[in-house]
Every structure is written in structure tokens, then in C-alpha cells.
XYZ file of C-alpha atoms in Angstrom:
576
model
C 53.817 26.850 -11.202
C 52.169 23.376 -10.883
C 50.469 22.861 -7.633
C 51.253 20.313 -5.419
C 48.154 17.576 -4.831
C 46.342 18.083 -1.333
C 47.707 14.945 0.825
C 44.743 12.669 2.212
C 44.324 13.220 5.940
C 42.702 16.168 6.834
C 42.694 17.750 11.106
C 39.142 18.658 11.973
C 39.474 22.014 12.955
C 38.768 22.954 16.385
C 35.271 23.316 17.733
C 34.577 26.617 19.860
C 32.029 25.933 22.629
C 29.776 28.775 23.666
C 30.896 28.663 27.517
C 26.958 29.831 28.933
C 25.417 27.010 26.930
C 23.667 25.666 29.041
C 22.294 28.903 30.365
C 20.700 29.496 26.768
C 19.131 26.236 26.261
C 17.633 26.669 29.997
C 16.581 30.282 27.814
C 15.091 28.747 25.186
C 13.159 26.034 26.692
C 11.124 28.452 28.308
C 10.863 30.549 25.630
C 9.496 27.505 23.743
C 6.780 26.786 26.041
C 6.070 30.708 26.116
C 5.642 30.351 22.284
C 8.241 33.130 22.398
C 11.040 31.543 20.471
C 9.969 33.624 17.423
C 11.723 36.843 19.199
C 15.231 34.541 19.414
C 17.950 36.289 17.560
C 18.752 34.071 14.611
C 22.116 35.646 15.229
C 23.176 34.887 18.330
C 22.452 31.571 18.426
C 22.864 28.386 20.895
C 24.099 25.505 21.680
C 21.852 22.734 21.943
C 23.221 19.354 23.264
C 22.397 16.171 22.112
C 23.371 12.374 23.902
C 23.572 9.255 22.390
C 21.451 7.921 25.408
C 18.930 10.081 25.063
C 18.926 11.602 28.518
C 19.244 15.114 28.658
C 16.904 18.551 27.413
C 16.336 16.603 23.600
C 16.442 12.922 23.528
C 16.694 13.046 19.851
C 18.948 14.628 17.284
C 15.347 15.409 15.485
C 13.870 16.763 18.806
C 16.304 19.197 18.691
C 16.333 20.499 15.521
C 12.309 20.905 16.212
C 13.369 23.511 19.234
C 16.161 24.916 17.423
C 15.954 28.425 14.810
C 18.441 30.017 12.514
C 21.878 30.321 14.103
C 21.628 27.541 16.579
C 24.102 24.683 16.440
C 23.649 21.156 17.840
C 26.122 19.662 19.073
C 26.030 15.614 19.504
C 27.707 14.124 22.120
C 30.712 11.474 21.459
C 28.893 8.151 20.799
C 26.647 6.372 18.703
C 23.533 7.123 17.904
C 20.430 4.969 16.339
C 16.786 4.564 16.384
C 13.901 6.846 15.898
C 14.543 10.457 16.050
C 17.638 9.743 15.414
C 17.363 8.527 11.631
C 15.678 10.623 8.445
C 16.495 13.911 10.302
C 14.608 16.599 8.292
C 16.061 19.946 8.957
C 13.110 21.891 7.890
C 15.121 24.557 6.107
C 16.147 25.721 9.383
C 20.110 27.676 8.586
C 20.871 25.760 11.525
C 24.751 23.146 12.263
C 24.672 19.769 13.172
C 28.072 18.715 14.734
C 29.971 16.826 17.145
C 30.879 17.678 19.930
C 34.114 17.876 19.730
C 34.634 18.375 16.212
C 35.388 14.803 15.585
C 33.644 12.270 13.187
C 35.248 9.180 14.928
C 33.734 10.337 17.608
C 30.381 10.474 16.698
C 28.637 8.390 14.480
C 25.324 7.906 13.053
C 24.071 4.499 12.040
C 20.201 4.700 10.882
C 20.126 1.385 10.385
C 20.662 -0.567 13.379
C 17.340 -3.096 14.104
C 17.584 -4.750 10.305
C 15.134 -1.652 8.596
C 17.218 0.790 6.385
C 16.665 3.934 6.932
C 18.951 7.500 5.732
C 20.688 9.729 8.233
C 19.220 13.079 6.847
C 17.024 14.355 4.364
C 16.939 17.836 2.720
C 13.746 19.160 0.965
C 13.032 22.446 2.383
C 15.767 24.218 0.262
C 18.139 24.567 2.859
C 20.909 26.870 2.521
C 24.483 27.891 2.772
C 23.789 27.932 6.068
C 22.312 24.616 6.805
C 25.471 22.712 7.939
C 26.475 18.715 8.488
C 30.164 18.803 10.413
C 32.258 16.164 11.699
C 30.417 13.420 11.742
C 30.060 9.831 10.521
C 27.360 7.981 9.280
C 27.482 4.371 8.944
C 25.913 1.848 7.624
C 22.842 3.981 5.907
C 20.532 2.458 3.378
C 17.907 3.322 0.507
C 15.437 0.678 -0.278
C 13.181 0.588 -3.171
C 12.792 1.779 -7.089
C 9.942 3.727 -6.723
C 10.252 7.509 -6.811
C 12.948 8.735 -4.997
C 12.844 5.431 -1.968
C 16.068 3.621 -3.084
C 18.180 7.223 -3.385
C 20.653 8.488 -1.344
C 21.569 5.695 1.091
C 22.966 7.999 3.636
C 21.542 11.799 2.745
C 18.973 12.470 0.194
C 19.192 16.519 -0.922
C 16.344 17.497 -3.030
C 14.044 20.812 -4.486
C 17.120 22.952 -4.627
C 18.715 22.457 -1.337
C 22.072 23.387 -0.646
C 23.804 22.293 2.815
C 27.201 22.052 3.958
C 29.062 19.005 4.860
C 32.581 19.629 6.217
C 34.901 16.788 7.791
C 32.415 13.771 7.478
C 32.780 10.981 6.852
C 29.990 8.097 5.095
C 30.837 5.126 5.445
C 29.700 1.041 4.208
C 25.898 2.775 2.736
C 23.924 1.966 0.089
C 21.055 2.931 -1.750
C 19.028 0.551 -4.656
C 19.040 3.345 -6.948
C 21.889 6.099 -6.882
C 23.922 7.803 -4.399
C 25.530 5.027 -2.267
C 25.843 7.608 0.335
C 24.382 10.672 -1.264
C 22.000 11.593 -4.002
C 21.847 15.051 -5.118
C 18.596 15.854 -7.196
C 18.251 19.040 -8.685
C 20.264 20.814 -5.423
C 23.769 22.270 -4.947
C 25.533 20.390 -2.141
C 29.045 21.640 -0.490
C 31.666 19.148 0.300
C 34.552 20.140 2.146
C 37.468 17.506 3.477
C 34.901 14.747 3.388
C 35.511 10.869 3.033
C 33.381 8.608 1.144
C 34.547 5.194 1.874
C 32.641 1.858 0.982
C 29.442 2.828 -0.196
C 27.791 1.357 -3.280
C 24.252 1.364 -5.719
C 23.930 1.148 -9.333
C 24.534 4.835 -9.441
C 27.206 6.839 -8.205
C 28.832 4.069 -5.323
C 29.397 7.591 -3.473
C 27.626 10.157 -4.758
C 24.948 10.944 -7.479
C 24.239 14.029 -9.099
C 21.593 14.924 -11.291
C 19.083 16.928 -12.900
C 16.295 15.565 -15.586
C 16.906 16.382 -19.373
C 13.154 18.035 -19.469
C 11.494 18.283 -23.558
C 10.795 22.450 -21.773
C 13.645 22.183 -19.476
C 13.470 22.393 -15.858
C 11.796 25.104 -13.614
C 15.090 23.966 -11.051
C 18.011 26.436 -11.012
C 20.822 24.239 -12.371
C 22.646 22.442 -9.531
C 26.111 23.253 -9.054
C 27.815 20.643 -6.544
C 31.373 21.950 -5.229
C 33.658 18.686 -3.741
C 36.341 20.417 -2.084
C 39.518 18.211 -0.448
C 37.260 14.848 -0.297
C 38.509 11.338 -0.387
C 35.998 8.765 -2.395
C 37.944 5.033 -1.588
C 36.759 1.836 -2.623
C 33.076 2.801 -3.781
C 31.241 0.711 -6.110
C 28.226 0.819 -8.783
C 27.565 0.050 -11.880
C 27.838 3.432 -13.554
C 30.461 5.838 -11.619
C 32.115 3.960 -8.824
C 32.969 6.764 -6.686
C 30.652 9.836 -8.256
C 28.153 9.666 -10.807
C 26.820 13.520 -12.799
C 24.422 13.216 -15.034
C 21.906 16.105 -16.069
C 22.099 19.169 -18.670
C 23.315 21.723 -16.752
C 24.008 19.999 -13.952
C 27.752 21.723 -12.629
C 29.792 19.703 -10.770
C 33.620 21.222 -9.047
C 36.341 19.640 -8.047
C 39.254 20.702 -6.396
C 41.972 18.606 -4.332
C 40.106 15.263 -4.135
C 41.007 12.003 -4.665
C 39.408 8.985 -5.687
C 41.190 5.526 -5.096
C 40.398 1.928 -5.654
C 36.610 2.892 -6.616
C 34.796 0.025 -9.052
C 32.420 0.024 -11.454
C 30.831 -1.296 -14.883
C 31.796 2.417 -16.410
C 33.842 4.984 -15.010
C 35.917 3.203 -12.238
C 36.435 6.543 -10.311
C 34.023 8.902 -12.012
C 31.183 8.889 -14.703
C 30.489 12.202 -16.142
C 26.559 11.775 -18.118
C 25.605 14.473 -19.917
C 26.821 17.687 -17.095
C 29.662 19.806 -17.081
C 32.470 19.392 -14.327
C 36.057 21.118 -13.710
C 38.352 18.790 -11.999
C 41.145 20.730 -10.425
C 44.494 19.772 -8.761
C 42.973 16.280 -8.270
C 44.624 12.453 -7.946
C 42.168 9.801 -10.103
C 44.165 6.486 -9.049
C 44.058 3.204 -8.866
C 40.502 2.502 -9.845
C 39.025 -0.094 -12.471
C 36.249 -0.626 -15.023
C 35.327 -3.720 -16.414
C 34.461 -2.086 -19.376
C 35.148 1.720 -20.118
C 37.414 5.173 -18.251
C 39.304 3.065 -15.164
C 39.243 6.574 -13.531
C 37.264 8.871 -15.576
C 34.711 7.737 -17.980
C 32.964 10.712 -19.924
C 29.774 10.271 -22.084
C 27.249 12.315 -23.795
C 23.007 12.170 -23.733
C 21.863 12.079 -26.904
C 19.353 15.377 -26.762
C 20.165 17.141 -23.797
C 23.647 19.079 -24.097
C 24.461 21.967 -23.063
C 25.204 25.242 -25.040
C 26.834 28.741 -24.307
C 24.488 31.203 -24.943
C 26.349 32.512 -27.712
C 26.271 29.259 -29.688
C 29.806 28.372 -30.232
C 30.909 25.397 -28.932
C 31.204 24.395 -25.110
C 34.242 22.309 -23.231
C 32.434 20.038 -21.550
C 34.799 18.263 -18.641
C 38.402 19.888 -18.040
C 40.836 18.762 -15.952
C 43.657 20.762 -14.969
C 47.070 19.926 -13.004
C 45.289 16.278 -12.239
C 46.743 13.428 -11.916
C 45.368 9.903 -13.020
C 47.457 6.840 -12.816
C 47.736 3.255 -12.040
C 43.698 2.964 -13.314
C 42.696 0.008 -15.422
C 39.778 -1.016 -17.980
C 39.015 -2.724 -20.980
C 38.762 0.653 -22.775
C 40.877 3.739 -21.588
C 42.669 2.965 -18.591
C 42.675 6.346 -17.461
C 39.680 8.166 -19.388
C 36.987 6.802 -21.699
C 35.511 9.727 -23.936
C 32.450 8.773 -25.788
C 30.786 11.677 -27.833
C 31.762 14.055 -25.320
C 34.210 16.818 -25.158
C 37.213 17.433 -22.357
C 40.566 19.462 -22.039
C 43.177 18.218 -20.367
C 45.913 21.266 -19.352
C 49.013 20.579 -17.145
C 48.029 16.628 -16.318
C 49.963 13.399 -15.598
C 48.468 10.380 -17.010
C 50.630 7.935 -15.852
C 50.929 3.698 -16.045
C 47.211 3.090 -16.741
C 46.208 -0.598 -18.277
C 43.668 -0.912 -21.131
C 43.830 -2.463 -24.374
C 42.006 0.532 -26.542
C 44.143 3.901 -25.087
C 45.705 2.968 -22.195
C 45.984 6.561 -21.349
C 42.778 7.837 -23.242
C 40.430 6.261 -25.354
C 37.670 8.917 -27.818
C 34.814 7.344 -29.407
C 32.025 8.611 -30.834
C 28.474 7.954 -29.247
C 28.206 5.757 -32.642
C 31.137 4.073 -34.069
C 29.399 3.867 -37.594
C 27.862 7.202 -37.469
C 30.149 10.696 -37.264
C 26.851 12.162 -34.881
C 28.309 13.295 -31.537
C 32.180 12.640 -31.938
C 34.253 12.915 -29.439
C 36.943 15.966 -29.158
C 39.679 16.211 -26.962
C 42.608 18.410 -25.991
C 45.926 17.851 -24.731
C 47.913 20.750 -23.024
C 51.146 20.798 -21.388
C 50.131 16.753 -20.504
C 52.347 13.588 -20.254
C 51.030 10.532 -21.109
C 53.136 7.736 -20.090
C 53.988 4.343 -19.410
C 50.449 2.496 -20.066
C 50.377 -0.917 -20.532
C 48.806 -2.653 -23.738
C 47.195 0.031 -25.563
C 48.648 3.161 -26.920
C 48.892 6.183 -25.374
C 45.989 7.845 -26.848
C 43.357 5.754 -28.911
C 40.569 7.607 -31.247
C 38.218 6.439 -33.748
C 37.338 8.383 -37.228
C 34.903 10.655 -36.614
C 36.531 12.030 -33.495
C 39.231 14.718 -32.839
C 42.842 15.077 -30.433
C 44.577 17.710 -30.460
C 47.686 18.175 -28.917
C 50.182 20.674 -27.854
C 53.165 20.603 -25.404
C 52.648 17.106 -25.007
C 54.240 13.976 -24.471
C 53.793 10.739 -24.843
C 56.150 7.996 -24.067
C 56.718 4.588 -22.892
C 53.060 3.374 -23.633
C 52.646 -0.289 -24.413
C 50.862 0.207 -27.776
C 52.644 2.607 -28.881
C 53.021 6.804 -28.519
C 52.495 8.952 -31.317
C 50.549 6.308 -33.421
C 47.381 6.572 -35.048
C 45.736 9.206 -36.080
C 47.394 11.607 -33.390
C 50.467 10.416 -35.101
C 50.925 13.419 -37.428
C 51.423 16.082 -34.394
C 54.322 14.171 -32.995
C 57.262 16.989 -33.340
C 55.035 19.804 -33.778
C 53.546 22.631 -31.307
C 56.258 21.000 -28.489
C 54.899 17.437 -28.744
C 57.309 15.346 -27.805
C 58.258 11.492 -26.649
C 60.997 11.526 -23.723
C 61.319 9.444 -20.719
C 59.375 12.087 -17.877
C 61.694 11.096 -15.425
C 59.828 11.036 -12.911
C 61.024 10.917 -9.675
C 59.946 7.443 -7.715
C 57.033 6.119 -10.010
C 57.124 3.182 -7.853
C 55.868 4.806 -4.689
C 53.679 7.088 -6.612
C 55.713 10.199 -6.574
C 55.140 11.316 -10.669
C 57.242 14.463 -9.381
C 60.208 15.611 -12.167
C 63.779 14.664 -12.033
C 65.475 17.898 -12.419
C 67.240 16.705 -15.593
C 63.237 15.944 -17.042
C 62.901 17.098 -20.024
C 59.157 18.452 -19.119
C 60.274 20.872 -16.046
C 60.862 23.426 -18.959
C 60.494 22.231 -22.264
C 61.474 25.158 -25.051
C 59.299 26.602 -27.518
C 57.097 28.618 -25.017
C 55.902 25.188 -23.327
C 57.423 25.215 -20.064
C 56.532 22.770 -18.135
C 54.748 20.252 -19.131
C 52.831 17.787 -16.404
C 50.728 17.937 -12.867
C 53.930 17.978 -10.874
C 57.097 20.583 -11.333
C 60.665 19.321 -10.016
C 60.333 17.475 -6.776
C 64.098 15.954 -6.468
C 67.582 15.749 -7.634
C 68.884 12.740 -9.886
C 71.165 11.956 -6.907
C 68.566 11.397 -4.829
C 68.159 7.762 -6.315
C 70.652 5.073 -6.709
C 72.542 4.239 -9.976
C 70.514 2.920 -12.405
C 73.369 0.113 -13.246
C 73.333 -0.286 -9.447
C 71.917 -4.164 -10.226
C 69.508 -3.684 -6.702
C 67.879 -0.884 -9.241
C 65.791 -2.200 -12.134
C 64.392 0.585 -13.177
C 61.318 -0.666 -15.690
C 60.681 1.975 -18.652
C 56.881 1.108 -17.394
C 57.649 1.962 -13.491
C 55.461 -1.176 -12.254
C 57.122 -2.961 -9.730
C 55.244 -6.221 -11.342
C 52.506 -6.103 -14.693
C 50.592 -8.673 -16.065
C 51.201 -8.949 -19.774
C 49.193 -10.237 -22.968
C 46.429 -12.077 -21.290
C 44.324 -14.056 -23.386
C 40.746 -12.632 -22.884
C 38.317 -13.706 -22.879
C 39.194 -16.867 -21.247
C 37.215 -20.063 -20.732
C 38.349 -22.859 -18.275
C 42.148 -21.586 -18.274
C 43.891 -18.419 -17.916
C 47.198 -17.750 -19.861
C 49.781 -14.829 -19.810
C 52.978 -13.507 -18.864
C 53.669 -11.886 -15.692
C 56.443 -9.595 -15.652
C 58.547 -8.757 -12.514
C 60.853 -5.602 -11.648
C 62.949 -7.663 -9.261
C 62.910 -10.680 -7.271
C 59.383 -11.477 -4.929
C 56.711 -13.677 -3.556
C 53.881 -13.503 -6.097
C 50.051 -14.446 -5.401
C 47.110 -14.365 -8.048
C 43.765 -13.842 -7.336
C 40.492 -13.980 -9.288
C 37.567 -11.943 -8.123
C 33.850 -11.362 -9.731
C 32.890 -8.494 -10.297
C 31.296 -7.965 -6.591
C 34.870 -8.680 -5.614
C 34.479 -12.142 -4.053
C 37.578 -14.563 -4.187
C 36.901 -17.267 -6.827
C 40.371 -18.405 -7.147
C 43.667 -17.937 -5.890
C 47.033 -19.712 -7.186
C 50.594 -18.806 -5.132
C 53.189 -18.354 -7.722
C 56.078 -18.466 -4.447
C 59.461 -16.667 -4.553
C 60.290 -15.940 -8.310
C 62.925 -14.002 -9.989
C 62.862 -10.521 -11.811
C 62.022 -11.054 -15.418
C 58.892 -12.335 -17.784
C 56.670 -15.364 -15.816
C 54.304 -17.335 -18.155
C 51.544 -17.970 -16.308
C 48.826 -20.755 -16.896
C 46.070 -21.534 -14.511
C 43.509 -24.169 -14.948
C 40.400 -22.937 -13.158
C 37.872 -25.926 -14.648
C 34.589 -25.899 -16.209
C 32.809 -25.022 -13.078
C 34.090 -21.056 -13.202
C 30.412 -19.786 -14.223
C 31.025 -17.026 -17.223
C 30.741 -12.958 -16.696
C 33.068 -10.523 -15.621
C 36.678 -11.012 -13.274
C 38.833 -9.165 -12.380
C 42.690 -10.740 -12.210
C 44.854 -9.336 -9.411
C 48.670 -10.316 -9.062
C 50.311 -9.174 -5.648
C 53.912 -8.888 -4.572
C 55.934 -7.126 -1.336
C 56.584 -4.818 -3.706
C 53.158 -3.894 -5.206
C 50.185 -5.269 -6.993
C 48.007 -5.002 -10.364
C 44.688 -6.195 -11.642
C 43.390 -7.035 -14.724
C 39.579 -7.419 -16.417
C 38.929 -10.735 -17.688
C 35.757 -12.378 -19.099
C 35.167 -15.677 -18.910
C 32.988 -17.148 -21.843
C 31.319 -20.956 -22.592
């Protein structure tokens, strides 16, 4: 059975205080200036507190990780905390926690930055461990300068030479970094990431977070890093490669399981840009995020030496996704995923009202269009793929390979089974019915339980991320004229946009019933160039023509129409 996606919103679990702390740190302060703190028992460990003022046994968060050994915890007062000692906190390899008091990131928060000099929170190069840990905290406000080396990475954390902390119940928010990892850069270590929130960060790589490991001509004397991203939120992140998360790196492992990532922007791969690693994206939500150019949520492409291989030669899935959801993402090339000379296997997903004119839902390409060298090959699995707008359901060039099984594929602007996936429409369960889905408009993609995918014959079962969540009486009548059920599910979609544009922008707007409609025209750092109220119109198609003048400079927009009732984007270039 299908499981349901973790909600967002996650209670910080209770922190247990260690009721004699104070007696201990009394303990180890004079065991420190004994030059006894050797003998400490790693195991039973202390509690070390830390204030935002600085008053107390460590005026610093680095003062007292100094003092501290394996098994201590530090606990930081509620409050904010900045300057020197307090900034580029080097744990030393010390299996040591760093926490809030109180187990709460709003709390306490961490902003390096204050006094105009960017500066990172933390920094792991000792090859910290399991049990190195980061908990309940926020940092804000981080920043990575530079393009030298490794100055402009990780805005927030940098995690290099095969370390591998903990971070559970943070949150990093507004960073940035010149280089990659908006909030975190992961070189060559293995990172945990439990019920963590990455939330306005940006750099050219990886808005939230960068993984990666070089593509060596011997290979790397690293152990390959395997990142797990467990029950995280990555929301409106933005680079230019990988909006939320960016992977890159032979080898380089990266697991996820109950995330989401929402409203993330980028040049390539909206939500996520795999480069080159191998992921497994589990029980996941990939919505609501745009490319200007290629994968609105996912975008998935190959290096051109570096891949990896089993050891036993065959063939290797590269990225699969499983019980995921991806929906309401947008591009200029697959809305949901962009595939270029890569492989991925989709099994028991929901790929739901995406916008893109190539594959609305998916678009394979090879990493040459002329050239059949590193195709792209794909496989559908008990999937649905419905209701994108423009292009067809599932887009592939010549050299590259879908196949399909317990599939379907319905309601998709360009078409369903068309193309070259055409010829396994009606075999091995594939299939193009209306999902039914239960409120598409409020983004439950749950099953009617008259769908046709809750449990399709033929050995399919069911077919989708979601199983039966309500009862066709749970909605009104569809004749019931305050009902206007679209075949599409938008509440409002902008339609056949001429693009590019130059000084005037043409199209039809199309409305599920009656509102207040506003356009807006943003570059592509999301500044308002434009905006033109359309007032109180009626359900049905709009033309639309706005006259924006000569003065519009040319590059990349991004068109958003917004309603009561919901709102969509599209990616326009303007040319002269």
C-alpha cells in the first residue's frame, strides 16, 4: 500500500536537561585547568551552557566546544547570537551536540553575519562523525564570499574531508554562498538531515544544498559520500543549476525520503539537479517549482566521462523515484522532469498538472540530440501522468528509450500516448482514464474510490503515489453549475503564449470559475517588472494582450497570473 506523504511541520522533540549541570561544568573547569580533562568519560558527558550575551563559564559557542570532549552537549541559550566566536565554529572532530536550549530553532538563532563581513555558522574538516550533532537551531543570514578554492562554498555550513555530522530540526534560512551550497556545501562528506528546513537561500549551485565529489582521471582517494535528507522542507531556494539541491559527482549517493521541495527556482532543475550521482527519492512531494529552461522539479543530466558502473558491468538505474509526487512544476522543457542522457525509474508516482512545452510531464533527451552517445532511458511503473499543460505527457527524442507499464496517461495538453511511447498505449496495463483524483484543486492527488488506478486489473493494482483517500460523495455534483470541474484541475492556466515575446505579450488565459485576476512579470531574480489587473472576470478563455514597450530589456521572465482561487506562472523570453 502507497504511503501517505510526510505533512510539512515537524514538533522538535523534547530536550532532556541533565538536572546537576551545572555541578559538572563547575567539574570540568577544574579539571581543565588541572590538564585532567583527558580522564573525562566521553560517556557520561555534560552540559555546557552557552548565552547569547556572553556572560557566563564560555562566552562563545567556539569557547565551548574548545573545553568540551566526546559526549558533551552544548546547549545555547534562547537568543541570538553573532560576532567572533560565535561564527566559523570548527568542531575539531570532537563527537560532541550543539543545541538549543530548549530544543527550539526559533528560539535560537545564529546569524554570522551581522557587522556587513560574511562569514559561515560552522565548518567541518576534521571528519566528524555520526556523532558530531547540529540540533534545533537556526542560522540566518550566512554567507560565502569568493571563487577561490573552497571561500564562496557553503554559505551557512561548509562539510569537507569526509565529515559526517548530524543536523536534526534546523532550520537555514536567507544564506548564500558565490559558489554552491546556498546554505550548505557538502564536498566529498556524508551529511545527515533530519526534519530540517531550507528556506531562502541561493548561489549558482545548489540554492540549498550542494553535493559533490570530483570526477578524478584515477578516481578519488575519498570514500564516496552518501548524503541522507530525511523529512526536510527546501522552499523558495534559488541558483542557477538546482534551485533547492544540487548532486553532482561519480559516486556521489544522495537519499531522500519524505521531503519536499516547493517554489524553489533555477536556470535547470527548479527543485532538484541531479549531475552525474546517483539518488533514491522516496515518498517525496516535488511541487510547485520552475525552470526557465529544463526539469521544473527534477532536472537529471549525465557527465560525459564519469558514470558510474555496478561492479558486475550491467547496466545501473541511475535516479529512482518511488511513491513521489511532482506536480504543479513548470519549465520550458519537462515541467516535471528533464532527463538528458541519464537514466531514472519512476515506480508508484503522481505526475500531476505540470506546464512545459516539450513533456509537460517528462521530457528524455540525449546528452546530444544529433548523436545516439549517452541516450536517455526511462521507466514508468504503476505512474499517472496527468493533466499537463502544453506539451504531451511524456516527450523523447530518437536515440532515447520509455518504457512503460501500468501506466497512465491522461488529460495532458499535447497529447497522451503520442509519439514514440505511442505504441505501448493498451499494453502491459497502460492505460488513459481520468485519475479521479480527489480535490486536485487543493492539492489532494488522493483516488476517488470509483478511480480506475486504486486497482487496475491485469496484476497492476494500483497505480499512483496516493491509494483511495475519499468517497465520490464527498464532492458536489459535477452538473452542480458552482462545480466546474476542469479536465486540467487548475483553478486558472495560462494558455498558448506567444514566446518569445518582444514589446507585447499575447495569450489566452483560461478560468475555472468566476475571479479577480492580476498578472505579473518578474526577471529571473524575481523582481516585479510589470503588473496589469485584469479585475473581476468570468469563468471561461481570456485573451490577453499586454503592451509592455520597447524599454522591457531582453532575457528571461517569468509570467505569473493570480486569482482568490489560485495562481500559475509561465517562462517567457523577451527578444530585440
Amino acid at each position: 500500500m502507497a504511503r501517505r506523504l510526510a505533512s510539512a511541520g515537524w514538533t522538535h522533540r523534547p530536550l532532556r536537561t541533565l538536572g546537576l549541570a551545572s555541578v559538572f561544568v563547575a567539574v570540568r573547569v577544574a579539571m581543565t585547568i588541572a590538564g585532567l580533562t583527558a580522564s573525562a568519560s566521553p560517556v557520561l558527558g555534560v552540559h555546557l551552557l552557552v548565552l547569547p550575551s556572553g556572560s557566563g563559564l564560555y562566552p562563545t559557542i567556539q569557547a565551548a566546544v574548545d573545553v568540551a570532549v566526546d559526549g558533551d552537549v552544548i546547549l545555547l541559550a534562547p537568543g541570538v547570537f553573532t560576532g567572533s566566536g560565535n561564527r566559523d565554529i570548527d568542531l575539531r572532530g570532537k563527537s560532541i551536540t550543539v543545541r538549543s536550549q530548549f530544543g527550539r530553532a526559533d528560539e535560537c538563532v545564529l546569524e554570522p553575519s551581522v557587522g556587513g563581513e560574511l562569514h559561515r555558522a560552522f565548518v567541518f574538516q576534521s571528519g566528524e562523525g555520526a556523532g558530531t550533532a547540529v540540533e534545533a537551531l537556526t542560522v540566518r543570514g550566512a554567507g560565502a564570499l569568493g571563487r577561490d578554492g573552497l571561500n564562496g562554498s557553503g554559505g551557512a555550513v561548509l562539510c569537507i574531508n569526509e565529515s559526517a555530522p548530524i543536523f536534526r530540526d534546523c532550520v537555514f534560512l536567507e544564506n548564500q554562498a558565490e559558489s554552491d551550497g546556498g546554505a550548505i556545501s557538502c564536498r566529498e562528506s556524508s551529511p545527515t538531515f533530519f526534519a530540517c528546513r531550507f528556506e531562502g537561500n541561493s548561489a549558482p549551485y545548489g540554492g540549498g544544498l550542494f553535493v559533490d565529489r570530483p570526477c578524478l582521471p584515477f578516481g578519488s582517494l575519498a570514500a564516496p559520500p552518501e548524503v541522507v535528507i530525511e523529512r526536510c522542507e527546501f522552499f523558495a531556494n534559488s541558483a542557477t543549476d538546482g534551485g533547492g539541491l544540487f548532486a553532482r559527482g561519480v559516486h556521489s549517493r544522495v537519499h531522500l525520503a519524505g521531503v519536499r521541495f516547493s517554489d524553489n527556482f533555477a536556470d535547470h532543475g527548479g527543485g532538484i539537479m541531479i549531475h552525474g550521482a546517483l539518488a533514491t527519492i522516496d515518498s517525496a512531494a516535488i511541487d510547485h517549482n520552475f525552470a526557465v529552461s529544463e526539469g521544473g522539479g527534477l532536472a537529471l543530466e549525465s557527465t560525459l566521462f564519469c558514470r558510474p558502473q555496478p561492479a558486475d558491468g550491467q547496466d545501473v538505474i541511475e535516479v529512482q523515484l518511488a511513491e513521489t509526487i511532482l506536480c504543479g512544476n513548470v519549465a520550458g522543457s519537462g515541467g516535471a522532469v528533464h532527463i538528458r542522457g541519464y537514466s531514472a525509474r519512476f515506480e508508484s508516482c503522481t505526475i500531476a498538472m505540470n506546464d512545459a512545452g516539450d513533456g509537460s510531464g517528462i521530457c528524455a533527451r540525449s546528452q546530444f540530440p544529433t548523436y545516439p552517445y549517452l541516450p536517455a532511458y526511462v521507466e514508468l511503473a504503476g505512474s499517472i501522468v496527468a493533466f499537463g499543460s502544453l506539451g504531451a505527457a511524456v516527450y523523447q527524442d530518437a536515440h532515447s528509450s520509455v518504457f512503460a507499464d501500468c501506466t497512465n496517461l491522461f488529460g495532458n495538453g499535447g497529447g497522451d500516448w503520442v509519439g514514440e511511447i505511442g505504441e505501448q498505449f493498451g499494453e502491459n496495463g497502460n492505460i488513459a482514464l481520468d485519475p479521479l483524483f480527489c480535490n486536485p484543486n487543493s492539492g489532494d492527488l488522493g483516488l476517488m474510490a470509483d478511480s480506475p488506478c486504486q486497482d487496475y486489473p491485469g496484476g497492476c493494482g494500483l497505480i499512483g503515489a496516493l491509494p483511495v483517500t475519499c468517497e465520490p460523495s464527498d464532492l458536489p455534483d459535477a452538473d452542480d453549475p458552482r462545480v466546474a470541474r476542469f479536465g486540467t484541475g487548475h483553478p486558472l492556466r495560462l494558455r498558448a503564449f506567444r514566446n518569445p515575446f518582444d514589446d507585447r505579450i499575447e495569450g489566452v488565459l483560461a478560468l475555472q470559475a468566476a475571479d479577480l485576476i492580476e498578472l505579473e512579470l518578474l526577471d529571473v531574480v524575481g523582481r516585479s517588472v510589470g503588473r496589469l489587473d485584469l479585475g473581476p472576470r468570468s469563468a471561461g478563455t481570456i485573451p490577453v494582450a499586454w503592451t509592455l514597450g520597447s524599454s522591457l530589456p531582453a532575457g528571461a521572465y517569468v509570467l505569473h497570473a493570480t486569482g482568490r482561487r489560485g495562481s500559475v506562472a509561465t517562462p517567457l523570453i523577451c527578444v530585440r
